[in-house]
CSV table of N, CA and C in Angstrom, one decimal:
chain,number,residue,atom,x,y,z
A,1041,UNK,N,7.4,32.6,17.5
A,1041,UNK,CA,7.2,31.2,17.7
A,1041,UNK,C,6.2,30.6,16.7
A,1042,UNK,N,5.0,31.3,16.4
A,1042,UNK,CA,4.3,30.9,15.5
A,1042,UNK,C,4.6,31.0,14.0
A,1043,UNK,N,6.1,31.6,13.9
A,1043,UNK,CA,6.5,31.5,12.6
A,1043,UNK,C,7.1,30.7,12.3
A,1044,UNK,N,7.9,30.2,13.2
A,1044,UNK,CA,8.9,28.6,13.2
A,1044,UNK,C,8.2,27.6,12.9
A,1045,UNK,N,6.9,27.8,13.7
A,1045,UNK,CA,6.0,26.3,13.8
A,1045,UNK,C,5.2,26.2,12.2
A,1046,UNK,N,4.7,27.5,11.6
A,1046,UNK,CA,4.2,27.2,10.6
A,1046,UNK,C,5.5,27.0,9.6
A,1047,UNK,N,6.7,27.5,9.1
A,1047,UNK,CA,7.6,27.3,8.7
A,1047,UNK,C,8.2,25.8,8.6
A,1048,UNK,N,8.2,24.9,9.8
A,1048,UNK,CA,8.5,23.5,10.0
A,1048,UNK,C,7.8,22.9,9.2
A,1049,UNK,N,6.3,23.0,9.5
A,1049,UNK,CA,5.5,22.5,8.9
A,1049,UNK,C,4.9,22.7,7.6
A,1050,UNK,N,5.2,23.9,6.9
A,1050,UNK,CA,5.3,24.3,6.1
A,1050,UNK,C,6.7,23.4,5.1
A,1051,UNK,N,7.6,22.9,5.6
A,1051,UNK,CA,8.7,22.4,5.2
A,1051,UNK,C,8.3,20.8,4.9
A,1052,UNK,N,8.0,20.7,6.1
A,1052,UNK,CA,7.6,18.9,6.0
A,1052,UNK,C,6.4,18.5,5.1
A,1053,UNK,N,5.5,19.5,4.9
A,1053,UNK,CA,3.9,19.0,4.5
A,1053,UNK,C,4.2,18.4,3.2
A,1054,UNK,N,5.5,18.9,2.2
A,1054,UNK,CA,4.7,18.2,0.8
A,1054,UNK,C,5.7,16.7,0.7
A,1055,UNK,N,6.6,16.4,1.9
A,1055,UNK,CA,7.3,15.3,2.0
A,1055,UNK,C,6.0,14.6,2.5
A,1056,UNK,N,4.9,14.5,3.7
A,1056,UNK,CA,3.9,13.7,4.3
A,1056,UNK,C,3.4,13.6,2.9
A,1057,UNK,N,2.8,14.4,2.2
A,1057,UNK,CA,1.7,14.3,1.5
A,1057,UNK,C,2.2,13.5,0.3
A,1058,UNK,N,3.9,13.3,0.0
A,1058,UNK,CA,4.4,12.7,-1.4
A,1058,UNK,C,4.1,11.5,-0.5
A,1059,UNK,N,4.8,11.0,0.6
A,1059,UNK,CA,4.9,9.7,1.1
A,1059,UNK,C,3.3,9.1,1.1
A,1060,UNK,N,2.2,9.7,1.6
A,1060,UNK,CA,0.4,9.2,1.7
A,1060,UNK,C,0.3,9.0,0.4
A,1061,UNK,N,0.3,9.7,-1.3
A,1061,UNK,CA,-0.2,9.7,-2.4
A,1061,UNK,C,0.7,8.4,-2.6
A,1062,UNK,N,2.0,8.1,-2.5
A,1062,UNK,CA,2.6,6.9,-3.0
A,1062,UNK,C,2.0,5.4,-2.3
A,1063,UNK,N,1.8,5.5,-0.9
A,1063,UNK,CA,1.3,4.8,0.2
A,1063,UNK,C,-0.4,4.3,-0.7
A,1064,UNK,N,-1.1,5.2,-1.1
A,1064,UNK,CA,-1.9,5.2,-1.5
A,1064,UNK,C,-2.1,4.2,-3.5
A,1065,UNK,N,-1.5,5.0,-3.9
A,1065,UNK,CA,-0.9,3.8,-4.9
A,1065,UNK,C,-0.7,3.0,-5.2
A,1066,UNK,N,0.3,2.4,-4.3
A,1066,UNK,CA,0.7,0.7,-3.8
A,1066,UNK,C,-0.4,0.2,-3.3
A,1067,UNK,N,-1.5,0.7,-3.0
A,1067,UNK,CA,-2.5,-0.1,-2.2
A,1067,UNK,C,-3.3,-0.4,-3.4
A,1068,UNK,N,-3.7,0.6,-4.2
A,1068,UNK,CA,-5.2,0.5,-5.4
A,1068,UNK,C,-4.2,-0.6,-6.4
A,1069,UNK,N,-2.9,-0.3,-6.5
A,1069,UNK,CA,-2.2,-1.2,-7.5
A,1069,UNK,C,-2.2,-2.6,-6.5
A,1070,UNK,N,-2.1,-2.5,-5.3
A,1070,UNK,CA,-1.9,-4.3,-5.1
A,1070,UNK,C,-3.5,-4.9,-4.9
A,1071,UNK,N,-4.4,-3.7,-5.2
A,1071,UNK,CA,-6.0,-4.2,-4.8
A,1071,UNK,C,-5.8,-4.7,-6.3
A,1072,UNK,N,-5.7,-4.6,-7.1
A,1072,UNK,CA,-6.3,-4.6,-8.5
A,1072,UNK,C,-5.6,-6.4,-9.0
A,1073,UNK,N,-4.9,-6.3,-8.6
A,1073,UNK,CA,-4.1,-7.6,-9.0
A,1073,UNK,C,-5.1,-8.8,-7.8
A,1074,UNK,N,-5.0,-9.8,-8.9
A,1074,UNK,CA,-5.8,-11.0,-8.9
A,1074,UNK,C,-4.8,-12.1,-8.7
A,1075,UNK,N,-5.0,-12.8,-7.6
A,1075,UNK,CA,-4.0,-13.9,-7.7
A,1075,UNK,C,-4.3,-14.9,-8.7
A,1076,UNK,N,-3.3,-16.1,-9.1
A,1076,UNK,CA,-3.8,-16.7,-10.0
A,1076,UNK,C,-4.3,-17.9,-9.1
A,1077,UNK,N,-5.5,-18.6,-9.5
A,1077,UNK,CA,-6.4,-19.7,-9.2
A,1077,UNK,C,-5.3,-21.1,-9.3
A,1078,UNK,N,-5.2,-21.8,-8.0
A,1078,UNK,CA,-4.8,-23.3,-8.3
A,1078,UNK,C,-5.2,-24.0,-9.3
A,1079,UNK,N,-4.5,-24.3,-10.3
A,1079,UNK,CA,-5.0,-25.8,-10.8
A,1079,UNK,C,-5.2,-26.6,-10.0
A,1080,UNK,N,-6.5,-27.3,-10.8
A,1080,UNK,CA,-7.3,-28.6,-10.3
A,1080,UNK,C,-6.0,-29.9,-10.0
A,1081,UNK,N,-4.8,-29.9,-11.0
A,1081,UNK,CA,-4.1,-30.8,-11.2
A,1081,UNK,C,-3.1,-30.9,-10.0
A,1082,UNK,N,-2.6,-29.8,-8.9
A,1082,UNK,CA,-2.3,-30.0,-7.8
A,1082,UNK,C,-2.5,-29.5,-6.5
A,1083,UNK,N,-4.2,-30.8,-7.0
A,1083,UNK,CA,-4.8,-30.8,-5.4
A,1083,UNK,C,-4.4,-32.6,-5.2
A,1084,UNK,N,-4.1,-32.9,-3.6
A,1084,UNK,CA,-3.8,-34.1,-3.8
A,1084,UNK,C,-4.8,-35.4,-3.6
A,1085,UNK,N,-4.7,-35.9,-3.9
A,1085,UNK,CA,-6.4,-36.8,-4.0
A,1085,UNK,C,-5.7,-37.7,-2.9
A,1086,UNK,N,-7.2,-38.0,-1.8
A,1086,UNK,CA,-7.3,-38.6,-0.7
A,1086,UNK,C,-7.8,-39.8,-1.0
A,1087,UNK,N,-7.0,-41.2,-0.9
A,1087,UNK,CA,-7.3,-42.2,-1.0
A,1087,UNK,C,-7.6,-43.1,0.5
A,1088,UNK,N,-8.7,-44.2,0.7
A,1088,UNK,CA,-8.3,-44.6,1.7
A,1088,UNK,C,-8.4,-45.9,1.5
Protein backbone atom coordinates (compact mmCIF):
# COMPACT_ATOMS: atom_id res chain seq x y z
CA UNK A 1 0.00 0.00 0.00
CA UNK A 2 2.82 2.21 0.82
CA UNK A 3 4.12 1.62 -2.63
CA UNK A 4 1.10 2.78 -4.60
CA UNK A 5 0.81 5.84 -2.37
CA UNK A 6 4.41 6.87 -2.86
CA UNK A 7 4.24 5.88 -6.63
CA UNK A 8 0.86 8.22 -7.15
CA UNK A 9 2.62 10.72 -5.81
CA UNK A 10 5.57 10.24 -7.08
CA UNK A 11 3.70 10.53 -10.51
CA UNK A 12 1.83 13.76 -9.81
CA UNK A 13 4.66 15.74 -7.94
CA UNK A 14 6.51 17.25 -10.93
CA UNK A 15 2.98 18.11 -12.72
CA UNK A 16 2.07 20.29 -9.03
CA UNK A 17 5.40 21.66 -8.98
CA UNK A 18 5.30 22.67 -13.12
CA UNK A 19 1.82 24.19 -12.48
CA UNK A 20 3.23 26.36 -8.76
CA UNK A 21 6.65 27.55 -10.81
CA UNK A 22 4.30 28.81 -13.77
CA UNK A 23 1.60 30.12 -11.12
CA UNK A 24 4.55 31.78 -9.68
CA UNK A 25 5.76 33.58 -12.89
CA UNK A 26 2.58 35.09 -13.90
CA UNK A 27 2.55 36.76 -10.67
CA UNK A 28 6.39 38.44 -10.48
CA UNK A 29 5.69 39.16 -14.40
CA UNK A 30 2.20 40.93 -13.64
CA UNK A 31 3.97 42.56 -10.31
CA UNK A 32 6.51 44.19 -12.52
CA UNK A 33 4.27 45.83 -15.04
CA UNK A 34 3.26 49.42 -14.24
CA UNK A 35 0.04 50.63 -15.42
CA UNK A 36 0.08 53.60 -17.47
CA UNK A 37 -0.75 57.05 -15.50
CA UNK A 38 -3.98 59.07 -16.83
CA UNK A 39 -3.47 62.00 -18.65
CA UNK A 40 -4.15 65.25 -17.11
CA UNK A 41 -6.17 65.96 -20.48
CA UNK A 42 -9.01 63.39 -19.54
CA UNK A 43 -10.04 64.43 -16.30
CA UNK A 44 -13.26 66.28 -16.63
CA UNK A 45 -13.36 69.80 -15.23
CA UNK A 46 -16.20 70.68 -12.85
CA UNK A 47 -17.84 73.80 -13.65
CA UNK A 48 -20.59 75.37 -11.61
Amino acid sequence: MARSIAYAVSNRLPLVATAFLCLVAVQLIAASCTPEPAPYAARATIQR
